[in-house]
Tab-separated table of C-alpha atoms in Angstrom:
chain	number	residue	atom	x	y	z
A	64	MET	CA	0.000	0.000	0.000
A	65	ALA	CA	1.304	3.355	-0.994
A	66	ASP	CA	1.947	6.157	1.453
A	67	PRO	CA	-0.919	8.457	2.360
A	68	MET	CA	-1.694	11.538	0.299
A	69	ARG	CA	-1.204	14.955	1.766
A	70	ILE	CA	-4.390	16.916	1.230
A	71	ARG	CA	-4.945	20.532	2.164
A	72	ALA	CA	-8.383	22.042	1.699
A	73	VAL	CA	-9.060	25.636	2.676
A	74	ALA	CA	-12.446	27.381	2.497
A	75	LYS	CA	-12.487	31.088	1.712
A	76	ASP	CA	-15.394	33.216	0.462
A	77	GLY	CA	-17.474	30.149	-0.355
A	78	ILE	CA	-14.769	28.503	-2.435
A	79	VAL	CA	-12.674	25.570	-1.256
A	80	SER	CA	-9.210	25.322	-2.726
A	81	VAL	CA	-7.676	21.882	-2.598
A	82	LYS	CA	-4.031	20.921	-2.917
A	83	ILE	CA	-3.066	17.266	-3.088
A	84	LEU	CA	0.334	15.640	-3.021
A	85	MET	CA	0.312	11.922	-3.801
A	86	SER	CA	3.067	9.434	-3.221
A	87	HIS	CA	3.620	7.370	-6.356
A	88	ALA	CA	6.578	6.319	-8.536
A	89	MET	CA	4.785	7.233	-11.802
A	90	GLU	CA	7.020	4.969	-13.908
A	91	THR	CA	6.589	5.748	-17.598
A	92	GLY	CA	7.647	2.366	-18.924
A	93	GLN	CA	10.391	4.138	-20.929
A	94	ARG	CA	13.096	4.016	-18.263
A	95	LYS	CA	15.711	1.250	-18.028
A	96	ASP	CA	17.154	-0.062	-14.786
A	97	GLU	CA	20.880	-0.624	-14.081
A	98	ALA	CA	20.787	-4.001	-15.837
A	99	GLY	CA	19.360	-2.350	-18.956
A	100	LYS	CA	15.932	-3.885	-18.554
A	101	ALA	CA	12.922	-1.687	-19.131
A	102	VAL	CA	11.132	-0.754	-15.921
A	103	PRO	CA	7.446	-1.562	-16.455
A	104	ALA	CA	5.009	1.311	-16.498
A	105	HIS	CA	3.384	1.947	-13.146
A	106	PHE	CA	1.340	5.123	-12.905
A	107	ILE	CA	-1.868	6.597	-11.563
A	108	GLN	CA	-4.628	6.486	-14.172
A	109	GLN	CA	-7.619	7.884	-12.362
A	110	VAL	CA	-8.121	10.428	-9.628
A	111	SER	CA	-11.380	11.593	-8.177
A	112	ALA	CA	-12.344	13.930	-5.374
A	113	THR	CA	-15.717	13.893	-3.658
A	114	TRP	CA	-17.395	16.266	-1.228
A	115	GLN	CA	-20.723	15.420	0.420
A	116	GLY	CA	-21.044	12.456	-1.931
A	117	LYS	CA	-20.698	14.671	-5.019
A	118	THR	CA	-17.773	14.328	-7.402
A	119	VAL	CA	-16.026	17.695	-7.470
A	120	LEU	CA	-13.196	16.650	-9.784
A	121	SER	CA	-12.310	13.577	-11.761
A	122	ALA	CA	-9.176	13.185	-13.776
A	123	THR	CA	-7.533	10.615	-16.000
A	124	TRP	CA	-3.767	10.662	-16.249
A	125	GLY	CA	-1.121	9.285	-18.543
A	126	THR	CA	2.520	8.566	-17.824
A	127	ALA	CA	3.575	12.195	-18.246
A	128	ILE	CA	2.438	13.278	-14.800
A	129	SER	CA	5.478	13.805	-12.564
A	130	LYS	CA	6.596	11.448	-9.823
A	131	ASN	CA	4.751	12.091	-6.549
A	132	PRO	CA	1.965	13.924	-8.362
A	133	PHE	CA	0.712	17.343	-7.365
A	134	LEU	CA	-2.807	18.502	-8.107
A	135	GLU	CA	-4.581	21.746	-7.300
A	136	PHE	CA	-8.196	22.699	-7.977
A	137	SER	CA	-11.091	24.492	-6.289
A	138	PHE	CA	-14.839	24.156	-6.019
A	139	LYS	CA	-17.805	26.152	-4.741
A	140	GLY	CA	-19.851	25.426	-1.675
A	141	GLY	CA	-17.689	23.666	0.889
A	142	GLN	CA	-17.714	24.738	4.521
A	143	LYS	CA	-15.117	24.533	7.247
A	144	GLY	CA	-15.241	21.228	9.089
A	145	GLU	CA	-16.672	19.244	6.172
A	146	LYS	CA	-14.698	16.393	4.671
A	147	ILE	CA	-13.396	15.713	1.220
A	148	GLN	CA	-12.232	12.325	-0.034
A	149	VAL	CA	-9.639	11.761	-2.720
A	150	THR	CA	-9.109	8.410	-4.447
A	151	TRP	CA	-6.536	7.335	-7.003
A	152	THR	CA	-6.276	4.103	-8.973
A	153	ASP	CA	-3.139	3.058	-10.840
A	154	ASN	CA	-2.576	0.815	-13.871
A	155	LYS	CA	-1.800	-2.192	-11.651
A	156	GLY	CA	-5.127	-1.840	-9.888
A	157	ASP	CA	-3.674	-0.397	-6.682
A	158	LYS	CA	-5.989	2.067	-5.056
A	159	ARG	CA	-5.782	4.545	-2.244
A	160	THR	CA	-8.352	6.828	-0.632
A	161	ASP	CA	-7.582	9.569	1.858
A	162	GLU	CA	-9.790	12.056	3.614
A	163	ALA	CA	-9.181	15.605	4.750
A	164	THR	CA	-11.155	18.155	6.726
A	165	ILE	CA	-11.774	21.542	5.122
A	166	ASN	CA	-10.143	24.355	7.097
B	127	MET	CA	-16.995	8.852	-24.006
B	128	ASN	CA	-19.609	7.746	-26.509
B	129	GLN	CA	-17.044	5.714	-28.312
B	130	THR	CA	-16.156	3.825	-25.156
B	131	ARG	CA	-19.751	3.136	-24.470
B	132	ARG	CA	-20.141	1.836	-28.006
B	133	ASN	CA	-17.182	-0.488	-27.510
B	134	VAL	CA	-18.704	-1.835	-24.347
B	135	LEU	CA	-21.899	-2.519	-26.233
B	136	LYS	CA	-20.072	-4.212	-29.061
B	137	ALA	CA	-17.974	-6.362	-26.748
B	138	GLY	CA	-20.963	-7.413	-24.709
B	139	GLY	CA	-23.022	-8.370	-27.731
B	140	GLY	CA	-25.844	-5.955	-27.207
B	141	ALA	CA	-28.383	-4.415	-24.976
B	142	SER	CA	-28.429	-7.039	-22.263
B	143	LEU	CA	-24.993	-6.112	-20.951
B	144	TYR	CA	-25.885	-2.447	-21.058
B	145	ALA	CA	-28.983	-3.119	-18.999
B	146	LEU	CA	-26.920	-5.126	-16.552
B	147	LEU	CA	-24.336	-2.379	-16.145
B	148	ALA	CA	-27.007	0.249	-15.805
B	149	ALA	CA	-28.776	-1.818	-13.179
B	150	ALA	CA	-25.538	-2.235	-11.275
B	151	GLY	CA	-25.160	1.539	-11.250
B	152	LEU	CA	-22.026	1.409	-13.370
B	153	LEU	CA	-23.309	3.755	-16.023
B	154	GLN	CA	-24.337	6.716	-13.937
B	155	PRO	CA	-23.425	9.662	-16.122
B	156	ASP	CA	-21.196	11.588	-13.748
B	157	ALA	CA	-19.652	8.739	-11.812
B	158	ALA	CA	-18.748	5.948	-14.208
B	159	LEU	CA	-18.341	7.788	-17.485
B	160	ALA	CA	-16.220	10.546	-16.039
B	161	ALA	CA	-13.777	7.995	-14.691
B	162	ASP	CA	-13.206	6.139	-17.970
B	163	TRP	CA	-9.534	5.941	-18.876
B	164	ASN	CA	-9.336	6.665	-22.601
B	165	GLN	CA	-6.687	4.131	-23.601
B	166	LYS	CA	-6.650	5.141	-27.246
B	167	ALA	CA	-6.059	8.795	-26.405
B	168	PHE	CA	-3.408	8.107	-23.769
B	169	GLU	CA	-1.483	5.740	-26.039
B	170	ALA	CA	-1.574	8.057	-29.062
B	171	LYS	CA	1.983	8.846	-30.138
B	172	ASN	CA	1.355	12.291	-31.548
B	173	LEU	CA	-0.803	15.310	-30.992
B	174	LYS	CA	-3.108	14.753	-33.953
B	175	ASP	CA	-3.946	11.176	-32.984
B	176	ALA	CA	-4.488	12.168	-29.358
B	177	LEU	CA	-6.848	14.972	-30.369
B	178	GLY	CA	-8.651	12.551	-32.661
B	179	ALA	CA	-9.035	9.959	-29.912
B	180	LEU	CA	-10.407	12.627	-27.581
B	181	GLY	CA	-12.979	13.542	-30.221
B	182	ALA	CA	-11.555	17.046	-30.452
B	183	GLY	CA	-10.636	16.992	-34.164
B	184	THR	CA	-9.108	20.363	-35.000
B	185	PRO	CA	-9.908	22.624	-32.062
B	186	ALA	CA	-10.222	26.399	-32.470
B	187	ASN	CA	-7.574	28.627	-30.935
B	188	SER	CA	-8.858	30.598	-27.993
B	189	ASN	CA	-7.544	33.508	-25.952
B	190	ASP	CA	-9.935	32.591	-23.158
B	191	ILE	CA	-7.686	29.779	-21.970
B	192	VAL	CA	-4.794	30.835	-19.776
B	193	MET	CA	-1.825	28.529	-19.347
B	194	THR	CA	0.611	29.189	-16.533
B	195	ALA	CA	3.914	27.534	-17.258
B	196	PRO	CA	7.591	28.456	-17.317
B	197	GLU	CA	9.257	29.561	-20.590
B	198	ILE	CA	12.242	27.446	-19.677
B	199	ALA	CA	12.028	24.339	-17.514
B	200	GLU	CA	15.327	23.481	-15.900
B	201	ASN	CA	14.161	20.012	-14.989
B	202	GLY	CA	11.967	18.231	-17.527
B	203	ALA	CA	10.878	15.727	-14.876
B	204	VAL	CA	8.904	18.361	-12.995
B	205	VAL	CA	7.293	21.092	-15.093
B	206	PRO	CA	4.479	22.980	-13.348
B	207	ILE	CA	1.473	23.594	-15.599
B	208	GLY	CA	-1.582	25.571	-14.612
B	209	ALA	CA	-4.653	25.887	-16.816
B	210	VAL	CA	-7.592	28.254	-16.408
B	211	SER	CA	-10.549	28.389	-18.770
B	212	LYS	CA	-12.663	31.517	-19.019
B	213	LEU	CA	-14.969	29.867	-21.545
B	214	PRO	CA	-18.541	29.544	-20.266
B	215	GLY	CA	-19.712	25.980	-19.739
B	216	THR	CA	-16.259	24.421	-19.466
B	217	GLU	CA	-16.661	20.637	-19.199
B	218	SER	CA	-13.109	19.370	-19.345
B	219	ILE	CA	-9.503	20.533	-19.444
B	220	SER	CA	-6.721	18.423	-20.978
B	221	ILE	CA	-2.968	18.906	-21.136
B	222	LEU	CA	-1.064	17.654	-24.194
B	223	ILE	CA	2.682	17.730	-24.833
B	224	ALA	CA	3.415	17.474	-28.554
B	225	LYS	CA	6.869	15.877	-28.416
B	226	ASN	CA	6.423	13.463	-25.511
B	227	PRO	CA	6.374	9.727	-26.376
B	228	THR	CA	2.629	9.897	-25.759
B	229	ALA	CA	1.114	13.338	-26.240
B	230	LEU	CA	-1.787	13.330	-23.786
B	231	ALA	CA	-0.657	13.973	-20.212
B	232	ALA	CA	-3.927	14.445	-18.357
B	233	SER	CA	-7.630	15.116	-18.723
B	234	PHE	CA	-9.695	16.728	-15.996
B	235	ASP	CA	-13.488	16.613	-15.941
B	236	ILE	CA	-14.947	19.761	-14.453
B	237	PRO	CA	-18.386	19.177	-12.927
B	238	ALA	CA	-20.745	22.106	-12.311
B	239	GLY	CA	-19.633	23.985	-9.189
B	240	THR	CA	-15.952	23.258	-9.710
B	241	GLU	CA	-13.767	26.111	-10.919
B	242	PRO	CA	-12.437	25.577	-14.465
B	243	ALA	CA	-8.865	25.792	-13.203
B	244	VAL	CA	-6.365	23.049	-12.430
B	245	SER	CA	-2.652	22.880	-11.720
B	246	THR	CA	-0.329	19.912	-11.821
B	247	ARG	CA	3.246	18.942	-12.671
B	248	VAL	CA	4.236	17.039	-15.786
B	249	LYS	CA	7.256	15.350	-17.344
B	250	MET	CA	8.639	16.583	-20.648
B	251	ALA	CA	11.036	14.516	-22.733
B	252	GLU	CA	12.355	17.547	-24.628
B	253	SER	CA	11.488	21.129	-25.521
B	254	SER	CA	8.018	21.112	-26.974
B	255	ASP	CA	4.783	22.939	-27.578
B	256	VAL	CA	2.396	22.298	-24.706
B	257	TYR	CA	-1.342	22.520	-25.384
B	258	VAL	CA	-4.267	23.095	-23.077
B	259	LEU	CA	-7.443	21.750	-24.645
B	260	VAL	CA	-10.798	22.841	-23.241
B	261	LYS	CA	-14.182	21.385	-24.000
B	262	ALA	CA	-16.881	23.991	-23.435
B	263	GLN	CA	-20.540	23.635	-24.400
B	264	GLY	CA	-19.674	20.645	-26.545
B	265	LYS	CA	-16.955	22.419	-28.563
B	266	TYR	CA	-13.175	22.181	-28.309
B	267	TYR	CA	-10.759	25.080	-27.910
B	268	VAL	CA	-7.014	25.109	-27.508
B	269	THR	CA	-4.112	27.314	-26.543
B	270	LYS	CA	-0.424	26.508	-26.781
B	271	LYS	CA	2.897	27.578	-25.390
B	272	GLU	CA	6.427	26.475	-26.166
B	273	ILE	CA	8.391	25.282	-23.154
B	274	LYS	CA	12.132	24.784	-23.443
B	275	VAL	CA	13.611	21.968	-21.409
B	276	THR	CA	17.273	22.088	-20.470
B	277	ILE	CA	17.474	18.612	-18.872
B	278	GLY	CA	15.349	15.760	-20.246
B	279	GLY	CA	12.796	14.343	-17.903
B	280	CYS	CA	11.082	11.359	-19.399
B	281	GLY	CA	12.299	8.436	-17.396
B	282	GLY	CA	13.018	10.242	-14.161
C-alpha cells in the first residue's frame, strides 16, 4: 500500500481550494534499470475527489504526470469542518483513498 | 466517451450487458463515465492522434484559456502547468505535450460547481509545444505555449 496523500483544503469566500500531493513512482515504462531492462510502467490512471457524496473533480492521467503527483483545484460550496475524499487508482489496480477536513 | 460506451456494447453483444451495467449503477453519467480511462487517447503517439481519440478533431484557438507555465524548464521531470478556462460551460480541461512519447498527459473533468482551473506537474522529454485543450458547451478550444527543457525528464 502506498503512502498516504497529503491533502490541504481551505475554504475562503465560499470557495474551497484543494491541494493534493500523492506518493507514487509514476514509472513511464520508458526508463531502463541498471541491468538495462525496461522498468514496467506503473502510474496513476484515475483520480477523483468527492465532497458530500458529489464528485467535485475527476481526472484521467497518462505517464507524463510527474513522480509524486501534485494537483490543485477548487470548487464552490464547501464549509469549514466538512470532509473531502480523494481516491486514485493506478494501472496495476492499486488504489488509495484519503480524507481531509476543510479548514 | 460515446465511443467507449459503443465499444462496451459491441464487446458485450448488445443491450443485455448495457442493462446489466445500468442496473448495477455502473453507467451513472457523472460517476462511471467521467472515470473512464481513454486508452486510445493516452497511447496516441502524436498530438493529432491524441486529439482525434479525444474527439476534439481540430480545435479552435482561444484567448480565453490561460496557461501558466515556465518559458524554460530546468528540470523536464517536474514542469508545473496551470490551466484556467474563461470559456462559459467548461466541461473538461486536458494537457497535451506534442513531443512526448505519448502526447496526452492528463484530462480533468470539471463538474458544475468546480472552478475551471487546475494545476499539476508534468514530465517533458524535450522542448516542446504544450497545449491546453478545453471542451466547453460541446466544442473544443485550444491554446499553446512552447516550453524549453534544459534537462530531459522522461524516465526520471
